[in-house]
Coordinates of C-alpha atoms in Angstrom, one line a residue:
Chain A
X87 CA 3.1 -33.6 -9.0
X88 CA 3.9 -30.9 -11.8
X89 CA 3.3 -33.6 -14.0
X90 CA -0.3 -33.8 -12.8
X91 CA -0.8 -30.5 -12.6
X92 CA 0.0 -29.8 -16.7
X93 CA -2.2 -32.8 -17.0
X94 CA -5.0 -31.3 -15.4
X95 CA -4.8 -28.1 -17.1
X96 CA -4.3 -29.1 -20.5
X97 CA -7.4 -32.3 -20.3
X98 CA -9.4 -30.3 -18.1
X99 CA -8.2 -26.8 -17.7
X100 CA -11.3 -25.9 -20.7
X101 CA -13.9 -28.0 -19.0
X102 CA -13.1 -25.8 -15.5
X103 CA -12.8 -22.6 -16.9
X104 CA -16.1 -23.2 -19.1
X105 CA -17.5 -24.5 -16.0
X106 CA -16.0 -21.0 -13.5
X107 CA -16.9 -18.4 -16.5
X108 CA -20.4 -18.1 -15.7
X109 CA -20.4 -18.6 -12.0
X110 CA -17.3 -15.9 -11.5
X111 CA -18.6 -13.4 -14.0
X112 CA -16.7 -13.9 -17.1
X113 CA -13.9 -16.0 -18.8
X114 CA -11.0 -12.9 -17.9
X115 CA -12.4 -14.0 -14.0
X116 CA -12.7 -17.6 -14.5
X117 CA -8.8 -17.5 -15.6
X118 CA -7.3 -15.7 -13.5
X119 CA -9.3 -17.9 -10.5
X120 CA -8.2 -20.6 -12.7
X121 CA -4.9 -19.4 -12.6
X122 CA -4.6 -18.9 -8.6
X123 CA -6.0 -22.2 -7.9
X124 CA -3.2 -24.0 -9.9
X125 CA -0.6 -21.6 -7.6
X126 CA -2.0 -23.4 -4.8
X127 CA -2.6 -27.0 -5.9
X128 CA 1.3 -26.4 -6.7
X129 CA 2.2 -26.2 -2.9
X130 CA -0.5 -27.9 -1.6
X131 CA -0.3 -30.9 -3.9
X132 CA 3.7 -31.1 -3.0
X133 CA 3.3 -31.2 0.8
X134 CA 0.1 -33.4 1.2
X135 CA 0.3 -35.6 -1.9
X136 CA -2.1 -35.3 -4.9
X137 CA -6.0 -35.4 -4.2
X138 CA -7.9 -38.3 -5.7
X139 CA -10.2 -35.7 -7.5
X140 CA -7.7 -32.9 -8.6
X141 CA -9.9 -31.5 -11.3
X142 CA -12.6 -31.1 -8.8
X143 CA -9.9 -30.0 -6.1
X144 CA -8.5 -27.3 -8.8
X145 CA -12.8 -26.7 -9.1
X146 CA -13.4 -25.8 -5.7
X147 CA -10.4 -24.0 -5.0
X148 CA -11.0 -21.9 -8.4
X149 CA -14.6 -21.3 -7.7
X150 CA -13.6 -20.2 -3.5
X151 CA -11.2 -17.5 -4.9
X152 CA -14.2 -16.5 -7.6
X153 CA -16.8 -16.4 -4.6
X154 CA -14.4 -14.3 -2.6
X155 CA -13.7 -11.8 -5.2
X156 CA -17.0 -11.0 -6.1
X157 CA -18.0 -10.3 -2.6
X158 CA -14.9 -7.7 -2.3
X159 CA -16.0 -5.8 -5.6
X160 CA -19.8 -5.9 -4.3
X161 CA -18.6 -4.5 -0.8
X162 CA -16.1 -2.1 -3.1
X163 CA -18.4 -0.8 -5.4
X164 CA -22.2 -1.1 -6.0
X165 CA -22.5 -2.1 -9.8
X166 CA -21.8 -5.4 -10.5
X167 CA -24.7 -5.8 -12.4
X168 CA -26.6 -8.5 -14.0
X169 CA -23.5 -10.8 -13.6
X170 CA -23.8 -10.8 -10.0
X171 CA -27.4 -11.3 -9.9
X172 CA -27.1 -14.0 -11.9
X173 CA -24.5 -15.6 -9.5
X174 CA -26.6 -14.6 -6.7
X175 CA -28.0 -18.1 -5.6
X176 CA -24.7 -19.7 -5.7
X177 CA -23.1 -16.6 -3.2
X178 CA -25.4 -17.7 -1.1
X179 CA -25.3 -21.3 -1.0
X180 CA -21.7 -20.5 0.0
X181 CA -22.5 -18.1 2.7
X182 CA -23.3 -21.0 5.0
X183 CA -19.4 -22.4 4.8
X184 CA -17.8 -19.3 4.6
X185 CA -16.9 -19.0 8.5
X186 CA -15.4 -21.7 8.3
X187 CA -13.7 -21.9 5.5
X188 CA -9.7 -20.2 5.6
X189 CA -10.3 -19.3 1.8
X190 CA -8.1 -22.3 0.5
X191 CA -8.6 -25.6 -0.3
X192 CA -11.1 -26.9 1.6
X193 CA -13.0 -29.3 -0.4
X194 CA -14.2 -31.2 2.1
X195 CA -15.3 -34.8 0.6
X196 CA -18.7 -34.4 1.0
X197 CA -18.7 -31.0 -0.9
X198 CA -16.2 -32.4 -3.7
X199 CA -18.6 -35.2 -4.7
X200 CA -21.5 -32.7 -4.7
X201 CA -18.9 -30.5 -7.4
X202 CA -18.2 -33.6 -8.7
X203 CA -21.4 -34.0 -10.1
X204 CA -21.8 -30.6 -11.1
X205 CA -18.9 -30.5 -13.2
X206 CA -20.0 -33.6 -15.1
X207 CA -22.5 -31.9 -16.5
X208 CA -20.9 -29.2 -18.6
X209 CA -20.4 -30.4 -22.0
X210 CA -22.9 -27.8 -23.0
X211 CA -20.5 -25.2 -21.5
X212 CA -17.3 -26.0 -22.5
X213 CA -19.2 -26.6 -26.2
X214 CA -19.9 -22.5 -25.2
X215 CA -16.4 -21.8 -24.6
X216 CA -15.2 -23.8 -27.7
X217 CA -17.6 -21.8 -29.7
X218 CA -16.5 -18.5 -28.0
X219 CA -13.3 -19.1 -29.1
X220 CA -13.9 -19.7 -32.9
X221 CA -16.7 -16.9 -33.1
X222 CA -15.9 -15.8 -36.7
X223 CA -15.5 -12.4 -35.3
X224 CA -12.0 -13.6 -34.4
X225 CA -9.6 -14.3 -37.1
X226 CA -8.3 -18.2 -37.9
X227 CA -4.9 -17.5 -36.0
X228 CA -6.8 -15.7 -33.4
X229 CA -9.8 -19.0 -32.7
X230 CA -6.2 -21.1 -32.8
X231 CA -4.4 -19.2 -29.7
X232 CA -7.3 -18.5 -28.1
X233 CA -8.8 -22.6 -28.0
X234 CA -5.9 -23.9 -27.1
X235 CA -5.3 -20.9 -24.3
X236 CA -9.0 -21.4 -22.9
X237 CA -10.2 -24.3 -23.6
X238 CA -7.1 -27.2 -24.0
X239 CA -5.4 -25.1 -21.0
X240 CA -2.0 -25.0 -22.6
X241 CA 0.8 -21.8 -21.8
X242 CA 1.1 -19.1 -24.1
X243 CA 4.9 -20.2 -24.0
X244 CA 3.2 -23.9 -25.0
X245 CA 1.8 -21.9 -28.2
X246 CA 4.1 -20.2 -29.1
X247 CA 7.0 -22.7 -29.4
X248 CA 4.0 -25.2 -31.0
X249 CA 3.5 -22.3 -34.2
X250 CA 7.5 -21.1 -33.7
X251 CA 6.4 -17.9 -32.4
X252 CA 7.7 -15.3 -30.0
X253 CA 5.7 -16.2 -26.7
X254 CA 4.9 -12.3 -26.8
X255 CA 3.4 -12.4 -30.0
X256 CA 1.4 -15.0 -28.5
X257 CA 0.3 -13.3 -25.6
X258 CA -0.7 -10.2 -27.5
X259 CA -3.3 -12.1 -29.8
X260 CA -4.8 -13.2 -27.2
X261 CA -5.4 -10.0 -24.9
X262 CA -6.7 -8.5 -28.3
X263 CA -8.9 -11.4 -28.5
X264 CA -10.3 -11.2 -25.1
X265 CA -11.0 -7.4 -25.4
X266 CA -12.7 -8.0 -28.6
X267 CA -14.8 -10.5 -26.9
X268 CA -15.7 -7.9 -24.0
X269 CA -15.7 -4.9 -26.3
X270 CA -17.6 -6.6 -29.1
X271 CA -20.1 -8.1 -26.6
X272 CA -19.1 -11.6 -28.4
X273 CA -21.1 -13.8 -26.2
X274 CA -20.7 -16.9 -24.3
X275 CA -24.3 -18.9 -25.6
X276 CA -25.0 -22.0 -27.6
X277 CA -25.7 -19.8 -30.8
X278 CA -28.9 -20.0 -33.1
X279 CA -27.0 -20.5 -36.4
X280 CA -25.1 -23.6 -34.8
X281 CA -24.7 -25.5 -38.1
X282 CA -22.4 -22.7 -39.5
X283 CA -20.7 -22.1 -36.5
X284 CA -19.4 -25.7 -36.1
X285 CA -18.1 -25.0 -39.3
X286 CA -16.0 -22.6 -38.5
X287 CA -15.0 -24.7 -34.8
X288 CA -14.0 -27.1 -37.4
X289 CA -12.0 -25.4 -39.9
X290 CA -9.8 -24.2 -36.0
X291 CA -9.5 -27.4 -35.4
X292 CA -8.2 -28.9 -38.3
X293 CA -5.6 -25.9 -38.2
X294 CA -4.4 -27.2 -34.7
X295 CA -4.0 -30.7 -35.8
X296 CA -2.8 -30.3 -38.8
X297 CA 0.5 -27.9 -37.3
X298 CA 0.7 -30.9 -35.2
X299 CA 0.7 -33.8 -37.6
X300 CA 2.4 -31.5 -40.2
X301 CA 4.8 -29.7 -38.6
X302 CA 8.2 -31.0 -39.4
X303 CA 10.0 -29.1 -36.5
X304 CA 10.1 -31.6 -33.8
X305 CA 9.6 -29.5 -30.7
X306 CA 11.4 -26.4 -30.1
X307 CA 10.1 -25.8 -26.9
X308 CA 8.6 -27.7 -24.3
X309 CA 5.9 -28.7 -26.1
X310 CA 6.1 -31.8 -29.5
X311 CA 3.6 -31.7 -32.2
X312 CA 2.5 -34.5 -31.1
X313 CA 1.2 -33.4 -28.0
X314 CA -0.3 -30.7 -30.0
X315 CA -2.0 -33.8 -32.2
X316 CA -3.0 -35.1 -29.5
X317 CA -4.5 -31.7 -27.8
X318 CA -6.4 -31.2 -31.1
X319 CA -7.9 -34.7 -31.0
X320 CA -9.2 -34.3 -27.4
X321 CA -10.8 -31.0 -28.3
X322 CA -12.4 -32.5 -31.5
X323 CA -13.7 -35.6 -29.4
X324 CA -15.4 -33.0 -27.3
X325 CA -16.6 -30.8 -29.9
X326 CA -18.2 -34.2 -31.7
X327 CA -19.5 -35.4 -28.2
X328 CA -21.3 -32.0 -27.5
X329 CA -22.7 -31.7 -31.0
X330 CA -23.7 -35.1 -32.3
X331 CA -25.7 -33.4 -35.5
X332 CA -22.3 -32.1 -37.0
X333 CA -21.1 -34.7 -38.5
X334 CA -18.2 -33.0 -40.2
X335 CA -16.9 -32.6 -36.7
X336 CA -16.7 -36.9 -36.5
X337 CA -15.3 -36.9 -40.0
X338 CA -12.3 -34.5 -38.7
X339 CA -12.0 -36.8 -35.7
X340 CA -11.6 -39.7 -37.8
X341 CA -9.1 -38.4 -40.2
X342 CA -6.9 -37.1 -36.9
X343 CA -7.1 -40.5 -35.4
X344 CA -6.3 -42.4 -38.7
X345 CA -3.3 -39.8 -38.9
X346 CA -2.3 -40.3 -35.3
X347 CA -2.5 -44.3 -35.6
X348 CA 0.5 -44.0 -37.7
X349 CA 2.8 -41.9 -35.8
X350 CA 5.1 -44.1 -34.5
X351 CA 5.7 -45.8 -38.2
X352 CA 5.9 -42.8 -39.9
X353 CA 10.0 -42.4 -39.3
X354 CA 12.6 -44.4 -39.2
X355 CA 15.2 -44.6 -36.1
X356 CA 16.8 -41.2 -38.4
X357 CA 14.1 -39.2 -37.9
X358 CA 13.4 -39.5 -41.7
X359 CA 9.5 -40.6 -43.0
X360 CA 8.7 -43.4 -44.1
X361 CA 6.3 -44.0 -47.0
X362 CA 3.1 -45.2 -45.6
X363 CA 4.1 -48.4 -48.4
X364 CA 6.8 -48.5 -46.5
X365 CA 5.3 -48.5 -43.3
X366 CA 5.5 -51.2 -40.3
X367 CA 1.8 -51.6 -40.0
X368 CA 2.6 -53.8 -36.2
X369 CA 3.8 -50.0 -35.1
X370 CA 0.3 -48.7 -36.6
X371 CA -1.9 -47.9 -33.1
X372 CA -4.8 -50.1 -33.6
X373 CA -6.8 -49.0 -31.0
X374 CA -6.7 -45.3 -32.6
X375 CA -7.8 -47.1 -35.8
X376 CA -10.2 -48.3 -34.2
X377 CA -11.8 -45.0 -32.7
X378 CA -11.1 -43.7 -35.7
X379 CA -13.5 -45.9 -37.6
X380 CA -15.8 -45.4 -34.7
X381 CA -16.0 -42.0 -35.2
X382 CA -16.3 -42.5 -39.0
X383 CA -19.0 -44.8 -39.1
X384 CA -21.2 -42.2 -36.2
X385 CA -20.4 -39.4 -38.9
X386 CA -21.7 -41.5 -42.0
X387 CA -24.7 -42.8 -40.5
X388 CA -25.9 -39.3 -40.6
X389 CA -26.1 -39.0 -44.4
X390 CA -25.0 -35.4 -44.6
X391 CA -21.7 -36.4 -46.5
X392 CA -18.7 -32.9 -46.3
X393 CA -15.2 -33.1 -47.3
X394 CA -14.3 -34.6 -43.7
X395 CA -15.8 -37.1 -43.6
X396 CA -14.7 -38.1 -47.7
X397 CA -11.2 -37.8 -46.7
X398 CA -11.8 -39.8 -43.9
X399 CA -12.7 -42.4 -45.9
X400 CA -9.5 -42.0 -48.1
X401 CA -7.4 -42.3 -44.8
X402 CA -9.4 -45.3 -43.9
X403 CA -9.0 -46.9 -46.8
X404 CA -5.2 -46.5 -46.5
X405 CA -5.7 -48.3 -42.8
X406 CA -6.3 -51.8 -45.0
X407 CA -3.2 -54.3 -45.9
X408 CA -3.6 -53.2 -49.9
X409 CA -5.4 -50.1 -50.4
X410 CA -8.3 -50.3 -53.2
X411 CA -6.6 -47.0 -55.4
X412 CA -9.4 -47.4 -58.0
X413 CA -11.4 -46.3 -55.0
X414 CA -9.8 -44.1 -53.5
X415 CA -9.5 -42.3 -56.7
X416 CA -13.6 -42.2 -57.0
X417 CA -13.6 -40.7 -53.4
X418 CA -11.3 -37.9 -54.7
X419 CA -13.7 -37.3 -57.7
X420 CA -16.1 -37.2 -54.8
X421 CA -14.0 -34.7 -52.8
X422 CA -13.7 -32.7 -55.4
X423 CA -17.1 -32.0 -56.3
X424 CA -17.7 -31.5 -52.9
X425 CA -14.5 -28.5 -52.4
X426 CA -12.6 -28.1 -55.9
X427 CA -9.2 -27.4 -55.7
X428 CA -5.9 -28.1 -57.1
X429 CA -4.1 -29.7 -54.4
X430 CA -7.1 -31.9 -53.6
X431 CA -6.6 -32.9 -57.8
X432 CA -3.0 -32.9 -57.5
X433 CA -3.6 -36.5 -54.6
X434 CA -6.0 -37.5 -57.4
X435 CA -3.7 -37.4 -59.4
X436 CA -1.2 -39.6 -57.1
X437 CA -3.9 -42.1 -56.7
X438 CA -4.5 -42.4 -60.4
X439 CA -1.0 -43.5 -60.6
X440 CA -1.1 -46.2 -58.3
X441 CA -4.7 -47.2 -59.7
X442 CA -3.4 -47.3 -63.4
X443 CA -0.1 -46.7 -63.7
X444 CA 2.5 -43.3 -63.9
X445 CA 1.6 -42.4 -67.1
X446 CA -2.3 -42.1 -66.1
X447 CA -1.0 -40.4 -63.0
X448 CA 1.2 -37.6 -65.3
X449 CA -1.0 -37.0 -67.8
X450 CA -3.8 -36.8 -64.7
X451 CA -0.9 -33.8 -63.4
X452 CA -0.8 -32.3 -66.7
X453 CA -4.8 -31.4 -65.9
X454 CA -4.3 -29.3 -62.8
X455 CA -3.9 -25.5 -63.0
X456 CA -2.6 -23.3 -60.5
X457 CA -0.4 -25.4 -58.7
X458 CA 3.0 -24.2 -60.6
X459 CA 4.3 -22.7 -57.7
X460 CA 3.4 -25.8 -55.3
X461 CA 6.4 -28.0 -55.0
X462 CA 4.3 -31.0 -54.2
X463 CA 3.4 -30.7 -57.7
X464 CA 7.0 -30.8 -59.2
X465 CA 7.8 -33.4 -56.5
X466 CA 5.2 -35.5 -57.7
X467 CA 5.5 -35.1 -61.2
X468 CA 9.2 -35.7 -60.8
X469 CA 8.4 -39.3 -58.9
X470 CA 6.4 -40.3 -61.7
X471 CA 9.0 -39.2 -64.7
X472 CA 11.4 -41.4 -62.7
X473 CA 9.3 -44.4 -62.8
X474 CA 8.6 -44.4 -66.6
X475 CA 12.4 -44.1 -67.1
X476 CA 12.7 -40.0 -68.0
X477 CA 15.2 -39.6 -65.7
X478 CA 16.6 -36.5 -67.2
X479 CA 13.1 -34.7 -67.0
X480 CA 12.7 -36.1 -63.6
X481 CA 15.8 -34.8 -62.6
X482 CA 14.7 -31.0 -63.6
X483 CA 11.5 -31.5 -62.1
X484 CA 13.4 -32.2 -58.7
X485 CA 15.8 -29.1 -58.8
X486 CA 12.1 -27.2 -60.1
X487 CA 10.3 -28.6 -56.4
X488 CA 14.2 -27.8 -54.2
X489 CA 13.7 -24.5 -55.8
X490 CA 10.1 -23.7 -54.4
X491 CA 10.6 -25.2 -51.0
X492 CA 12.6 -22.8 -48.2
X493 CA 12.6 -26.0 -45.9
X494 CA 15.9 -27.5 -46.1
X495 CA 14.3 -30.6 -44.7
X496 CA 11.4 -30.8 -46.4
X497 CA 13.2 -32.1 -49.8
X498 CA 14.7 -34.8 -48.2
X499 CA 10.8 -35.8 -47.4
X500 CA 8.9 -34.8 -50.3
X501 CA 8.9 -38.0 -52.4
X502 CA 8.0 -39.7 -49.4
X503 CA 5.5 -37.6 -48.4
X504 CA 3.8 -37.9 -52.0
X505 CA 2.0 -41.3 -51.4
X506 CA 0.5 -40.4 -47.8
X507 CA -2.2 -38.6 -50.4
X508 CA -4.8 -37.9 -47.9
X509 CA -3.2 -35.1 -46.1
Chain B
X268 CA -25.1 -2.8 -25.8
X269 CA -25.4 -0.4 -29.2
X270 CA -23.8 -1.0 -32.7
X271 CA -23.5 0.9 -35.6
X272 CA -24.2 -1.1 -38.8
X273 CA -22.2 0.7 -41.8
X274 CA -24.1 -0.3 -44.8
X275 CA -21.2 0.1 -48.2
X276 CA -21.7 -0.9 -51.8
X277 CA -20.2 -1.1 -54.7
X278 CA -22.3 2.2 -56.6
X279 CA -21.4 0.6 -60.1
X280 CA -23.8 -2.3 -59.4
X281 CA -26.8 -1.4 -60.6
X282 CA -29.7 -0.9 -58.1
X283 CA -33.3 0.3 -58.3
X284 CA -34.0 4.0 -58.8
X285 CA -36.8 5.7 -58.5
X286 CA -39.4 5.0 -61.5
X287 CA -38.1 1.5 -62.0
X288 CA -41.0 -1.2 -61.7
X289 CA -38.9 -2.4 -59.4
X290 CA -38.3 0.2 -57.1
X291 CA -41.3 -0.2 -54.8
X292 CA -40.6 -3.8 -53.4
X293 CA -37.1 -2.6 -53.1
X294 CA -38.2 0.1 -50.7
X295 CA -40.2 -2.3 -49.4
X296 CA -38.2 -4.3 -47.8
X297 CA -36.1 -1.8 -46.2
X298 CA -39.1 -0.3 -44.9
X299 CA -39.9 -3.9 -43.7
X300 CA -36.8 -4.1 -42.3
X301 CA -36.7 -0.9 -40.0
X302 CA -40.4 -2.1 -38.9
X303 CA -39.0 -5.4 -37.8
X304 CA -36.1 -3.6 -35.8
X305 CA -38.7 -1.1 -33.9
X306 CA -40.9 -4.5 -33.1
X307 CA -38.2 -5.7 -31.4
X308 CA -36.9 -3.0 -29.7
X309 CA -33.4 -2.7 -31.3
X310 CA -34.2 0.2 -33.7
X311 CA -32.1 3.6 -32.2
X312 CA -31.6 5.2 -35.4
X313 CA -31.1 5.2 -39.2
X314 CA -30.3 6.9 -42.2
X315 CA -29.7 6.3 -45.9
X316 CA -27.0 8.5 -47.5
X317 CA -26.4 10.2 -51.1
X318 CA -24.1 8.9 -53.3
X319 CA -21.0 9.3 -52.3
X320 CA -19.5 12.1 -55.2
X321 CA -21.8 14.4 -53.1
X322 CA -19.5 13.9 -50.0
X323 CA -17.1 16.8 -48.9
X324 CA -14.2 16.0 -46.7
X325 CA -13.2 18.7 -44.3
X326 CA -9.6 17.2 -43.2
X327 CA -7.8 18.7 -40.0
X328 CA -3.6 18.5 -39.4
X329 CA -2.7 20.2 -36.7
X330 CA -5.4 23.2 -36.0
X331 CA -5.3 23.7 -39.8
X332 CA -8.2 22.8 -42.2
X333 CA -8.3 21.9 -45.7
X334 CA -11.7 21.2 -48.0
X335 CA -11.7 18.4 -50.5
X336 CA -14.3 17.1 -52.8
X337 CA -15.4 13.3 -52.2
X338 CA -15.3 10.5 -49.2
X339 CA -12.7 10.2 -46.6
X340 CA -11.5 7.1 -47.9
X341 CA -11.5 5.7 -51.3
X342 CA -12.6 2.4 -51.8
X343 CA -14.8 0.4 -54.3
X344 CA -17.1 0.1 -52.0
X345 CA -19.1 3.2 -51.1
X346 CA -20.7 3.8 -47.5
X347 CA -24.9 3.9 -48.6
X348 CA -26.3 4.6 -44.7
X349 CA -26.5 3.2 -41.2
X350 CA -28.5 1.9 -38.4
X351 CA -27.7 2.2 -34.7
X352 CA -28.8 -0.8 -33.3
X353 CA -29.5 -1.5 -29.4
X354 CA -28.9 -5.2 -28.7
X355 CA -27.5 -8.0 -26.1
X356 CA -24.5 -9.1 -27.8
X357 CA -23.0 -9.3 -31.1
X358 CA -24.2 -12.6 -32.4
X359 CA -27.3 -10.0 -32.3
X360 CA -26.0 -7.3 -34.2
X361 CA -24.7 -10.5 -36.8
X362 CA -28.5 -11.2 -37.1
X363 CA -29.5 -8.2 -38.1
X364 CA -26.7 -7.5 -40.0
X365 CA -27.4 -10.3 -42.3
X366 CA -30.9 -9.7 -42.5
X367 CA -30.2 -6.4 -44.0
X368 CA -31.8 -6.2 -47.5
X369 CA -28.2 -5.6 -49.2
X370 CA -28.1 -7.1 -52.3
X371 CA -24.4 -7.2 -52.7
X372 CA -22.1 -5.1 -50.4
X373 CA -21.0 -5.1 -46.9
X374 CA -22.2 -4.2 -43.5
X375 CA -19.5 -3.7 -41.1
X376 CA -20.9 -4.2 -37.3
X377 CA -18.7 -1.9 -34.4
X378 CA -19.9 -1.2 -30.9
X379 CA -20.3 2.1 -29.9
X380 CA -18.2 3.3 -26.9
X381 CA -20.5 2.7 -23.8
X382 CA -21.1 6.3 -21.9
X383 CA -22.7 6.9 -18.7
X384 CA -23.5 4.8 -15.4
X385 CA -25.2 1.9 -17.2
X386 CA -21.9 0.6 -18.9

């Protein structure tokens, strides 16, 4: 029952409160009514078993407690405002059951396929409420809490043991958030500059996968990085759904699903990675392979070619039983003109080796500037020193990369980490 | 809802003065611009400022006062002038505050503290 509960809030909890925010007067409303309807699913759930519908269940309930409390403000005080006019019709529309109704969960069937409906049609606004929460008036860190607070319904205790924070540190980002959103009069509307926004909705999103892919703490808390993956993949599927014109948005999808395909081959039984060479391709999920070229081939079609979607195709490529590297190097070159940058040259570089041999890949290394305090870069450079037989230099190299990196664990992954060059 | 758009610069750039050829269509299009705000209703108020070494900074600690030539705050970038803007929502304020003719520089956008019944 709690089981489906944390299911409902974290696959629908956005869709709902995107769905309550305009009808209960604003997203602090819509959460706390939110909040209060998951209270009583908990007891209600546990003594007369789970609805079929429990998103529409948690809907209803959610959307009761909203009706109820803007009718004790309006009888409290006289300014409600535009908000309330706006919400006028649907006040009334309830008026009808409101005798009868006890102020619980009384979504009668009749009335919970009518809401049904209703709350099929909201990709626009939980597209709103995605957008909200990366405005670019909000910092990176802030979009981060604050999408996967509001709109992939996860605990502030979720987020904080996800990014090894204290839960307080957490909560505080995000009351700042929402006051800047009600102070600032950030608003919740499909904006005009929509291509530039979606940048920004994508650059979040990346950030929440990539802690979860990345991340080499499994789980601290109650919540793995790959439920976090997996969270960032849903929201990204929804982003790309509501806003089919973006095709960045498919690339990002397709490079987290060719990421996630491999997650149950990228250990071994130790815990320790395995080097996607290396890999047990059978453990490779197919059918995220799959979406993932799915995804792809939507984004492509478009003709609008951004750094997503190229390193999208350098994961797909590494989906195939022997990996063209001559190719993969050109889609780095075309990467690169796209977003220069060192650590994008520095898995050029990686490929080169593979396409034509360590000493092409060093001497590709010796290019890049910048990237001296990187380990990766020492790592790599020490991998390749070993396989043309410089051992000693290799060696030096090594201790140069151990030096750089504060993660105990993270040297024990580095050389393995080197060939999974899309990341 | 009001902002207050704080148009800064860095004074070292150079910028039309007054007698340049191409002063005038640099007035222009803030003139433009202030006409485009009172069309639609957002214009509240506006000013451009001095440079900034003819700022005087009256600073208060505790009840006492002391006088001190130049800005409150030192920075590279010098506050130029300001519009008060009345608009829906910041996205809004964003549009105008990109429209502005700044060549290079910054415009920071900040609400200003609702007072009276309507807020």
């Amino acid at each position: 029952m709690d089981a489906q509960l944390t299911r409902v809030a974290r696959e629908e909890g956005g869709r709902l409160l995107a769905l309550l925010a305009d009808r209960v007067g604003g997203i602090d409303q819509a959460e706390e009514c939110l909040q209060e309807a998951y209270l009583r699913a908990a007891t209600a759930w546990d003594a007369s078993g789970v609805p079929d519908n429990p998103a529409a269940w948690v809907y209803t309930v959610a959307r009761n407690a909203g009706i109820d409390r803007l009718r004790r403000e309006k009888a409290s005080a006289r300014r409600i405002g535009d908000q309330s006019r706006a919400l006028a019709a649907g006040v009334a529309d309830e008026a009808g059951r409101a005798a009868g109704r006890d102020g619980s969960a009384n979504a009668d069937d009749d009335h919970a396929s009518e809401l049904v409906e209703e709350y099929a049609l909201v990709g626009d606004e939980q597209l709103r409420l995605m957008l909200l929460c990366c405005h670019p008036a909000l910092a990176p860190d802030v979009q981060v809490a604050l999408t996967l607070r509001l709109a992939g319904g996860l605990t502030t205790a979720e987020i904080a043991a996800a990014y090894l924070v204290p839960e307080a540190t957490v909560a505080q980002r995000i009351v700042r958030a929402k006051r800047k959103i009600r102070d600032a009069g950030i608003p919740l509307t499909i904006p005009a500059d929509l291509s530039e926004r979606a940048a920004v909705l994508t650059a979040a999103l990346a950030l929440i996968f990539n802690e979860g892919y990345l991340s080499h703490t499994e789980a601290a808390g109650t919540l793995t990085r790959t439920e976090l993956a997996d969270q960032a993949i849903r929201l990204t599927a929804t982003a790309a759904d509501a806003l089919p014109d973006e095709p960045e948005l498919g690339g990002l999808l397709a490079v987290e699903l060719f990421h996630r395909s491999r997650e149950r081959a990228r250990a071994d039984a130790d815990g320790v990675l395995v080097r996607l060479d290396d890999q047990d391709r059978a453990l490779w999920d197919r059918t995220m392979v799959a979406r993932g070229y799915a995804a792809l081939s939507l984004a492509l079609a478009q003709r609008r070619l951004g750094p997503w979607q190229v390193q999208a195709m350098i994961a797909a490529e590494h989906t195939r039983d022997q990996p063209d590297w001559a190719r993969i190097v050109r889609y780095y070159d075309l990467l690169l003109t796209l977003t220069p940058g060192p650590v994008a040259e520095l898995n050029r570089a990686v490929a080169v080796a593979e396409a034509d041999g360590p000493q092409a890949g060093l001497d590709a290394l010796e290019a890049i500037a910048g990237l001296d305090q990187y380990h990766l870069l020492h790592a790599a450079r020490a991998h390749l020193l070993g396989r043309v037989g410089r051992d000693a230099e290799a060696g030096a190299q090594w201790r140069r990369a151990a030096s750089l990196t504060r993660n105990p664990s993270e040297l024990a992954f580095v050389a393995a980490r080197l060939v999974e060059t899309e990341t | 809802m009001k902002y207050l758009l704080i148009i800064a610069s860095d004074p070292t750039l150079p910028s039309p003065a007054p007698g340049d050829d191409d002063f005038g269509a640099y007035m222009d299009a803030w003139m433009a611009y202030t006409e485009e705000l009172e069309k639609a209703g957002a214009y509240v108020g506006g000013e451009a400022l001095l440079p900034a070494d003819t700022a005087t900074t009256v600073r208060h600690e505790g009840g006492a006062t002391t006088i001190v030539d130049g800005p409150f705050v030192e920075l590279k970038e010098h506050l130029g002038g300001y519009y008060v803007i009345d608009v829906d929502t910041l996205d809004d304020a964003i549009g105008w505050a990109k429209k502005l003719p700044v060549g290079t520089g910054a415009v920071e956008v900040r609400p200003i503290m609702p007072t009276g019944p309507e807020s």
